[in-house]
Coordinates of N, CA and C in Angstrom, one line a residue:
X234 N -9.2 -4.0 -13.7 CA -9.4 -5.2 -14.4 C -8.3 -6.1 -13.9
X235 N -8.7 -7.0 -13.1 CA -7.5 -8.0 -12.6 C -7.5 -9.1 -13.6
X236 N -8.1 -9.8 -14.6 CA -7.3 -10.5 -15.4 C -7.9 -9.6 -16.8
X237 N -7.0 -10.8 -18.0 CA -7.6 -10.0 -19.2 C -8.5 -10.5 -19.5
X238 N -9.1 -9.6 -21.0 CA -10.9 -10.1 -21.3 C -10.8 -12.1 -21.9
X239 N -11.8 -12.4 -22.0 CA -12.0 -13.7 -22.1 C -12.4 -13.6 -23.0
X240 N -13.2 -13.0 -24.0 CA -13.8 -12.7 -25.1 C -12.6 -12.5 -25.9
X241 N -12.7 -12.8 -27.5 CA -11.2 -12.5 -28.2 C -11.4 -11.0 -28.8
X242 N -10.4 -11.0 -29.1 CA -10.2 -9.0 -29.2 C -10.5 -8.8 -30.8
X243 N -11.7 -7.4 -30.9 CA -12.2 -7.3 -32.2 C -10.5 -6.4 -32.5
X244 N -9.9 -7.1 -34.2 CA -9.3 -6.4 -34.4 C -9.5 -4.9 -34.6
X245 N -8.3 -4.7 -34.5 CA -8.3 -2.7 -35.6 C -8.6 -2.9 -37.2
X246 N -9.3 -2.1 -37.5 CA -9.2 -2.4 -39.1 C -7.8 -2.3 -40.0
X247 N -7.9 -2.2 -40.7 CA -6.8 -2.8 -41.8 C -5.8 -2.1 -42.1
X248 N -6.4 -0.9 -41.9 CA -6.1 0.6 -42.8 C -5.6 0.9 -41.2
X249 N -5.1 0.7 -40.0 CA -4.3 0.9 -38.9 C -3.6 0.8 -38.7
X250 N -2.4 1.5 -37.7 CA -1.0 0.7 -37.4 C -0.7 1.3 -35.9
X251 N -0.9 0.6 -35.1 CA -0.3 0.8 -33.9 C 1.3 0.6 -33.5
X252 N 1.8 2.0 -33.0 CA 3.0 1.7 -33.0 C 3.5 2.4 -31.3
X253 N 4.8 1.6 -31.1 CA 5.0 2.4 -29.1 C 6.2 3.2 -30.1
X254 N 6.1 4.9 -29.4 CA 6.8 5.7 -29.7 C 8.1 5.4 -28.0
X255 N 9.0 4.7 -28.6 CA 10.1 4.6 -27.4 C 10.4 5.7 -26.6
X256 N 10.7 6.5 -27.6 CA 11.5 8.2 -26.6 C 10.6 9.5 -27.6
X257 N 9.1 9.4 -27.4 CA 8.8 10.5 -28.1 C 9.6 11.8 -27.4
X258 N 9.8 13.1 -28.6 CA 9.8 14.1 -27.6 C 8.2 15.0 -27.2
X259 N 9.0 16.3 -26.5 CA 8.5 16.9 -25.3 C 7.0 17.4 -26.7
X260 N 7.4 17.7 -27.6 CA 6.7 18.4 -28.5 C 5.5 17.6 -29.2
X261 N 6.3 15.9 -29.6 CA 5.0 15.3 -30.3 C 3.9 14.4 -29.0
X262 N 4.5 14.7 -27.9 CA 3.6 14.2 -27.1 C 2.6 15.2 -26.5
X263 N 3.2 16.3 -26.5 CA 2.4 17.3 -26.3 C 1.0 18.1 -27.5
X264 N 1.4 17.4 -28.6 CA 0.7 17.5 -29.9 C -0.2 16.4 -29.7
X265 N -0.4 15.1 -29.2 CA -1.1 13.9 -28.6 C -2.3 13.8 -28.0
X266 N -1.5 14.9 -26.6 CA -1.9 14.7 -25.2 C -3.2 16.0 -26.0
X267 N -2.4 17.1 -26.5 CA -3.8 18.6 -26.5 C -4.4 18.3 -27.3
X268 N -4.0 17.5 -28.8 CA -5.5 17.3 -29.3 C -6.8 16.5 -29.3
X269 N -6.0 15.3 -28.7 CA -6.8 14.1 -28.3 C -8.0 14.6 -26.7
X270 N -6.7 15.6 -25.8 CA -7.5 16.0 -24.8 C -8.3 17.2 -24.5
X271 N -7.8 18.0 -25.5 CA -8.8 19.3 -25.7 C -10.3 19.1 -25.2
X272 N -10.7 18.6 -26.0 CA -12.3 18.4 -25.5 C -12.5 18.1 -24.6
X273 N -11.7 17.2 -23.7 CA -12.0 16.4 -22.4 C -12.0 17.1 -21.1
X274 N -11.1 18.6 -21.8 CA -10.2 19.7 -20.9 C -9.2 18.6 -19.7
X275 N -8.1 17.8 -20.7 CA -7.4 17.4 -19.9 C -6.2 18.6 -20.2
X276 N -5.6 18.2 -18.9 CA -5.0 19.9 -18.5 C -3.9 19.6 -17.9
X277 N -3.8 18.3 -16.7 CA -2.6 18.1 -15.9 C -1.3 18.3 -16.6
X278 N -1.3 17.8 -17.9 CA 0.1 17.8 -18.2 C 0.2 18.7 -19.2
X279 N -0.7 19.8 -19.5 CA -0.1 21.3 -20.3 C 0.2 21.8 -19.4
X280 N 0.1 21.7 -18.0 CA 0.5 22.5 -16.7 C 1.8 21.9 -16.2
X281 N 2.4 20.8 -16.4 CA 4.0 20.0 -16.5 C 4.7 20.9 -16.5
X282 N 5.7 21.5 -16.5 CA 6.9 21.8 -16.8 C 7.6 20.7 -17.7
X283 N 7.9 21.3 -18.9 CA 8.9 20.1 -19.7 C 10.0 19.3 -19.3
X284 N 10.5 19.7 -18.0 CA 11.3 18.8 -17.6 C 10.8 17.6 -16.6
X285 N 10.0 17.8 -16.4 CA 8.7 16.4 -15.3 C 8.3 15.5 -16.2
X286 N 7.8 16.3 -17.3 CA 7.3 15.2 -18.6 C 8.3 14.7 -19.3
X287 N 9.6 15.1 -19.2 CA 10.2 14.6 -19.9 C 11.0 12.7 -19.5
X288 N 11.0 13.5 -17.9 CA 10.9 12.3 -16.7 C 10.2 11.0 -17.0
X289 N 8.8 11.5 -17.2 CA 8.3 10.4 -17.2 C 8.0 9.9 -18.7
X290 N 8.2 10.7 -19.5 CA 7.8 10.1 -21.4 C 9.2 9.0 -21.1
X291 N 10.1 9.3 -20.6 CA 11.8 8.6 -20.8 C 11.9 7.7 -19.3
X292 N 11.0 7.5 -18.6 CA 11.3 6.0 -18.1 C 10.8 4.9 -18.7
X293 N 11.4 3.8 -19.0 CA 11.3 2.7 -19.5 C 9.9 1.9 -18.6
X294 N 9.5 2.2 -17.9 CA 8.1 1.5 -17.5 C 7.1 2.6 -18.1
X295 N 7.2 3.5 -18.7 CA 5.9 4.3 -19.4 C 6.1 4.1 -20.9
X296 N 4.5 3.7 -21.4 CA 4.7 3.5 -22.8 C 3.7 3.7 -23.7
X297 N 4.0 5.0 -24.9 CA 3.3 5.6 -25.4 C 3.2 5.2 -26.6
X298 N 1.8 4.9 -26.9 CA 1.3 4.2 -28.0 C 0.9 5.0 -28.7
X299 N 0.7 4.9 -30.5 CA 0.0 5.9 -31.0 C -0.4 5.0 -32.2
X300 N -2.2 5.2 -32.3 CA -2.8 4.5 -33.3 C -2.6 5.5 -34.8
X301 N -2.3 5.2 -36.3 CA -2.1 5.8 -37.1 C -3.6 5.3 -37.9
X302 N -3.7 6.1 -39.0 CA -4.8 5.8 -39.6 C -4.6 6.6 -40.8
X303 N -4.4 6.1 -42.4 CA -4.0 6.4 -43.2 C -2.8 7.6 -43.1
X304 N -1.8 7.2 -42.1 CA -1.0 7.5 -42.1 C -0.5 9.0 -41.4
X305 N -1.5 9.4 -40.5 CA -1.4 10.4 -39.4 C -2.2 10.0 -38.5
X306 N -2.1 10.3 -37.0 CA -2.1 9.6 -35.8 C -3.8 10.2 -35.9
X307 N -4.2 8.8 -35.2 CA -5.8 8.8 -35.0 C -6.0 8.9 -33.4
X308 N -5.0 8.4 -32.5 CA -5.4 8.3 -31.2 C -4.0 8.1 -30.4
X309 N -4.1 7.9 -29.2 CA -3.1 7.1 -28.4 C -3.7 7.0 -27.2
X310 N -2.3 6.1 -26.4 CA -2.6 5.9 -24.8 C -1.4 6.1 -24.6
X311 N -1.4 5.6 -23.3 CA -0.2 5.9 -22.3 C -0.2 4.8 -20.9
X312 N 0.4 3.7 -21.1 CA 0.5 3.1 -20.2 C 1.8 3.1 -19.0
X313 N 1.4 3.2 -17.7 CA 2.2 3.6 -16.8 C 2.3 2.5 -16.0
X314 N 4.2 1.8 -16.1 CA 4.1 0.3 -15.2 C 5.1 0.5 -14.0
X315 N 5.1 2.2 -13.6 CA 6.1 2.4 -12.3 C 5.4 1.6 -11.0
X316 N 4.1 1.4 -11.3 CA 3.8 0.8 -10.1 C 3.6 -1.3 -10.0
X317 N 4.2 -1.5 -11.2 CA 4.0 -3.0 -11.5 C 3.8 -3.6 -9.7
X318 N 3.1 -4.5 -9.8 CA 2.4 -5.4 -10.8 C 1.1 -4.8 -11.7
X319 N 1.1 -4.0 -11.3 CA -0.5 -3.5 -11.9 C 0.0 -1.8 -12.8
X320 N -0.7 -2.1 -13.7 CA 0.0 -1.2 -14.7 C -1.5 -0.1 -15.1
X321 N -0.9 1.1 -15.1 CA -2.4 2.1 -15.5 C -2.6 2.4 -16.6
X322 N -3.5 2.7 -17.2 CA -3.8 3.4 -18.3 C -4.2 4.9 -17.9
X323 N -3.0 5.1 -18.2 CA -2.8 6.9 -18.0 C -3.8 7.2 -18.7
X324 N -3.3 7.3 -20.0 CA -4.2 8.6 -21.2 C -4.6 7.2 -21.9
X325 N -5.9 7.6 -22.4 CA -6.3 7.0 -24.0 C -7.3 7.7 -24.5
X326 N -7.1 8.0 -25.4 CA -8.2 8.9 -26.6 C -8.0 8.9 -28.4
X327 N -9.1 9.2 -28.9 CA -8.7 9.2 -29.7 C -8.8 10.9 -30.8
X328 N -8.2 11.1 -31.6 CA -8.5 12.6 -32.5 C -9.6 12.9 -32.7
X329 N -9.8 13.9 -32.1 CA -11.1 14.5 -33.0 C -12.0 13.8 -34.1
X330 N -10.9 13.9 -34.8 CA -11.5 13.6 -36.4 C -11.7 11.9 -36.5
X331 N -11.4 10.8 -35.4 CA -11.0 9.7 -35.7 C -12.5 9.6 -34.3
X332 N -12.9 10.2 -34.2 CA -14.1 10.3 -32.9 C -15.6 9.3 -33.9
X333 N -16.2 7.9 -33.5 CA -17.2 7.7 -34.1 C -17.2 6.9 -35.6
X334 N -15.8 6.8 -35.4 CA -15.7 5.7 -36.6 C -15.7 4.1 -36.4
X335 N -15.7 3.8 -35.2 CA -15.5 2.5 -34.7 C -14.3 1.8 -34.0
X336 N -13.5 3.4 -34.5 CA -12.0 2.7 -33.4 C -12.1 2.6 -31.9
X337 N -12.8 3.1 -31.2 CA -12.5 3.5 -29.6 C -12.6 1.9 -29.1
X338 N -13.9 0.6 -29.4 CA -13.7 -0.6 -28.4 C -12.4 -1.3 -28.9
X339 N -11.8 -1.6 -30.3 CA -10.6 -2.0 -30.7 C -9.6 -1.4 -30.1
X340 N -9.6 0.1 -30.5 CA -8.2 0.2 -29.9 C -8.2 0.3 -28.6
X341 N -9.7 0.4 -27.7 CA -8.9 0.3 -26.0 C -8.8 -1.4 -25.5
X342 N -9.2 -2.4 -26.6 CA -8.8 -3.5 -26.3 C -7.5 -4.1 -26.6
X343 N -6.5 -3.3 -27.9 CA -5.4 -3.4 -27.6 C -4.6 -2.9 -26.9
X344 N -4.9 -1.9 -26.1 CA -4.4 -1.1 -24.7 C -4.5 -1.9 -23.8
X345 N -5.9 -2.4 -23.3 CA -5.2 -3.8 -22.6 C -4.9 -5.4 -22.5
X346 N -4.6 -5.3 -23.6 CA -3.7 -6.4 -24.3 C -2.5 -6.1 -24.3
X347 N -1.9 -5.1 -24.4 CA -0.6 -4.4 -24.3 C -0.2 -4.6 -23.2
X348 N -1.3 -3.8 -22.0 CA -0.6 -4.1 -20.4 C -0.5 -5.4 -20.0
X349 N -1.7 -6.3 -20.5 CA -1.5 -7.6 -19.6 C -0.1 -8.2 -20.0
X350 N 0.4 -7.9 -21.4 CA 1.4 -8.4 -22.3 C 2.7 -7.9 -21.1
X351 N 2.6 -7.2 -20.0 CA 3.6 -6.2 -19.6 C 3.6 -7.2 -18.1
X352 N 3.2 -8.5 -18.4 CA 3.0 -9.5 -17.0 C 2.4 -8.2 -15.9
X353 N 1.6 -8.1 -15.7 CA 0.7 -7.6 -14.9 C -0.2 -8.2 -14.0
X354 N -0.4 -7.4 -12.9 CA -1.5 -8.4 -11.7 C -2.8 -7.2 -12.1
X355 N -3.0 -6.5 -12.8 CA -4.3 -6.0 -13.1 C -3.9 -4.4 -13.6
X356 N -4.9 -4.3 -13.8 CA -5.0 -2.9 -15.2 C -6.2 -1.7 -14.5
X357 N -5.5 -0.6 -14.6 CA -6.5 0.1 -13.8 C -6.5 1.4 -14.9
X358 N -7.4 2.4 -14.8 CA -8.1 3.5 -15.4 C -8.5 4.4 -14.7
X359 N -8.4 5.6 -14.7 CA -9.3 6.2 -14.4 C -10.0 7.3 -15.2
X360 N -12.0 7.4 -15.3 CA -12.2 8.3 -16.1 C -13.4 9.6 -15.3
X361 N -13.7 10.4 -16.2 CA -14.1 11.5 -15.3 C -15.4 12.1 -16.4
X362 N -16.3 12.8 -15.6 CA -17.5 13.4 -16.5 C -16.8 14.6 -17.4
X363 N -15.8 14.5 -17.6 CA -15.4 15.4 -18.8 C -15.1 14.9 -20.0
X364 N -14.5 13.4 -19.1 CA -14.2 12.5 -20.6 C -15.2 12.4 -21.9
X365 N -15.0 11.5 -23.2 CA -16.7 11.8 -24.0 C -17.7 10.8 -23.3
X366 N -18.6 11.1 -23.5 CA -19.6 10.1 -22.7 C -19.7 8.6 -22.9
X367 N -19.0 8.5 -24.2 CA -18.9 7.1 -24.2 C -17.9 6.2 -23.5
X368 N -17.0 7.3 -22.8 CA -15.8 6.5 -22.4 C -16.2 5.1 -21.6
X369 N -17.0 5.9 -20.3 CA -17.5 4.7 -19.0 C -18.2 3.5 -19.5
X370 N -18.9 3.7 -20.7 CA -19.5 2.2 -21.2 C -19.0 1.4 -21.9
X371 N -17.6 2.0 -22.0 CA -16.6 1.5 -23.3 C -15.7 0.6 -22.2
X372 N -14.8 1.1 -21.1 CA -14.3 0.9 -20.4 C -15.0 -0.7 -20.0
X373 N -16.3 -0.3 -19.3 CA -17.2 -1.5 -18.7 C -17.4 -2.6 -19.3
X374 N -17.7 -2.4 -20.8 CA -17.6 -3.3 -22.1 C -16.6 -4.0 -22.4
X375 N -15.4 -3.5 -22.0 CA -14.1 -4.3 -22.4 C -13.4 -5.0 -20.9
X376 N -14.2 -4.7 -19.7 CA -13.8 -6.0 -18.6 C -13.5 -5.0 -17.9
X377 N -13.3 -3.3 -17.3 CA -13.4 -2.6 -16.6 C -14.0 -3.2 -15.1
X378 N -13.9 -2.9 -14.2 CA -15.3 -2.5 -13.3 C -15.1 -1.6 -12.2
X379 N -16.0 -0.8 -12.1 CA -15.8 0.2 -11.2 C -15.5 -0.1 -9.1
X380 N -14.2 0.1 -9.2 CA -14.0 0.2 -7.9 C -14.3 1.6 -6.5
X381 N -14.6 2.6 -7.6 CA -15.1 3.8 -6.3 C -15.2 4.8 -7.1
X382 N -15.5 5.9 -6.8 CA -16.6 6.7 -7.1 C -16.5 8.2 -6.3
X383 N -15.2 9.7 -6.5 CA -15.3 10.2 -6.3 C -15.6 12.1 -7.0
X384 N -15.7 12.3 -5.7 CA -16.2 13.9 -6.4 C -15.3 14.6 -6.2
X385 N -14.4 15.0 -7.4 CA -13.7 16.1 -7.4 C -14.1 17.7 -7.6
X386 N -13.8 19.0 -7.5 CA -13.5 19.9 -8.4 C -11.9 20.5 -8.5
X387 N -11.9 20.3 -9.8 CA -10.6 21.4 -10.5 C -10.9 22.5 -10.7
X388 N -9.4 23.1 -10.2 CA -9.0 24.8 -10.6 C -8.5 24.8 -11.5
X389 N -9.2 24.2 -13.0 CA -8.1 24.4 -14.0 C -7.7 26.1 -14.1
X390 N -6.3 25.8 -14.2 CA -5.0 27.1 -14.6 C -6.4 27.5 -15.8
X391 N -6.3 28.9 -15.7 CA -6.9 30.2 -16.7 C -5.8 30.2 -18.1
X392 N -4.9 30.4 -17.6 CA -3.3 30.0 -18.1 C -3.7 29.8 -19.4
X393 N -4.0 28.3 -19.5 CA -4.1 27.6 -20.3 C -4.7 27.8 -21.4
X394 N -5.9 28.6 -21.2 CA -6.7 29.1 -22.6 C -7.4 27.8 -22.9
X395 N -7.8 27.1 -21.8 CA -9.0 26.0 -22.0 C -10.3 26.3 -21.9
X396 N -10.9 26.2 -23.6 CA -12.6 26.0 -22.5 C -13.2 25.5 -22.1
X397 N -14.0 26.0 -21.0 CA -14.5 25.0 -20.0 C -16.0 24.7 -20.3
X398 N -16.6 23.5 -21.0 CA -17.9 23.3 -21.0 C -19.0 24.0 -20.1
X399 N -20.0 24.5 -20.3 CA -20.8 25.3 -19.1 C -21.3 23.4 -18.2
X400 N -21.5 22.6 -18.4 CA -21.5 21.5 -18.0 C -20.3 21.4 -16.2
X401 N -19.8 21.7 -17.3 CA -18.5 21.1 -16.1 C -18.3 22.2 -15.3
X402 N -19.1 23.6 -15.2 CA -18.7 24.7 -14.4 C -19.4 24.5 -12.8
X403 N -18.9 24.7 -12.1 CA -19.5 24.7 -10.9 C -19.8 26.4 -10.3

């Protein structure tokens, strides 16, 4: 996304509070990252070593949001501005339980509202067929657009005790 949306941003509802956790630690980010990503079998960073994540939760260009919803966390992101001008949206998801209520186009439109807020030359993403299916039309819908189009496979770590969708098995 090289500028931001032109359309005005549907708020969060009422009953919300988005807040940037300045110096989360290693533990409540990691509580974040597995719940929100469990399903998605996001994995890279249960495979971190706590001192790499700690690196990067604690540089001042990474910034970790967390949407609350009656008062325990419904979702977050993670925006990454080591490479300014153009800032990523590392992680965004929302809980389980907060899946289908109407939060996902609001709160990923204050995610990039947040980066452009971070003077930025464009906003990038990246998502994958493990994400939920709604992510790519969500993305698209809020001023996204697809720049390329590759085929990975992962060795997710056994380690991990993730399961792997029979979908996503190759």
């Amino acid at each position: 996304m090289e500028r931001p949306p032109a359309n005005p941003a549907v708020a969060l509802p009422p009953d919300t509070n988005l807040v940037r956790v300045t110096r989360p630690t290693i533990a409540f980010y990691r509580f974040l990252y597995d719940t929100v990503g469990a399903p998605h079998l996001w994995w890279l960073r249960r495979a971190m070593p706590d001192s790499a994540l700690e690196g990067i939760l604690q540089d001042p260009a990474v910034g970790i949001h967390v949407l609350y919803r009656g008062g325990e966390p419904a979702g977050f992101f993670e925006l990454d501005g080591r490479a300014r001008p153009d800032v990523n949206l590392s992680y965004f998801g929302l809980m389980p339980n907060a899946v289908g209520r109407g939060l996902g186009g609001p709160f990923l439109r204050a995610a990039v509202d947040q980066a452009f807020s971070m003077t930025t030359r464009g906003v990038t993403v990246n998502t994958c067929t493990a994400d939920h299916p709604r992510a790519l039309p969500t993305y698209l819908r809020t001023g996204f657009r697809p720049i390329r189009s590759v085929r990975e496979i992962w060795d997710v770590p056994t380690r991990l005790g993730m399961s792997i969708p029979d979908h996503l098995r190759v």
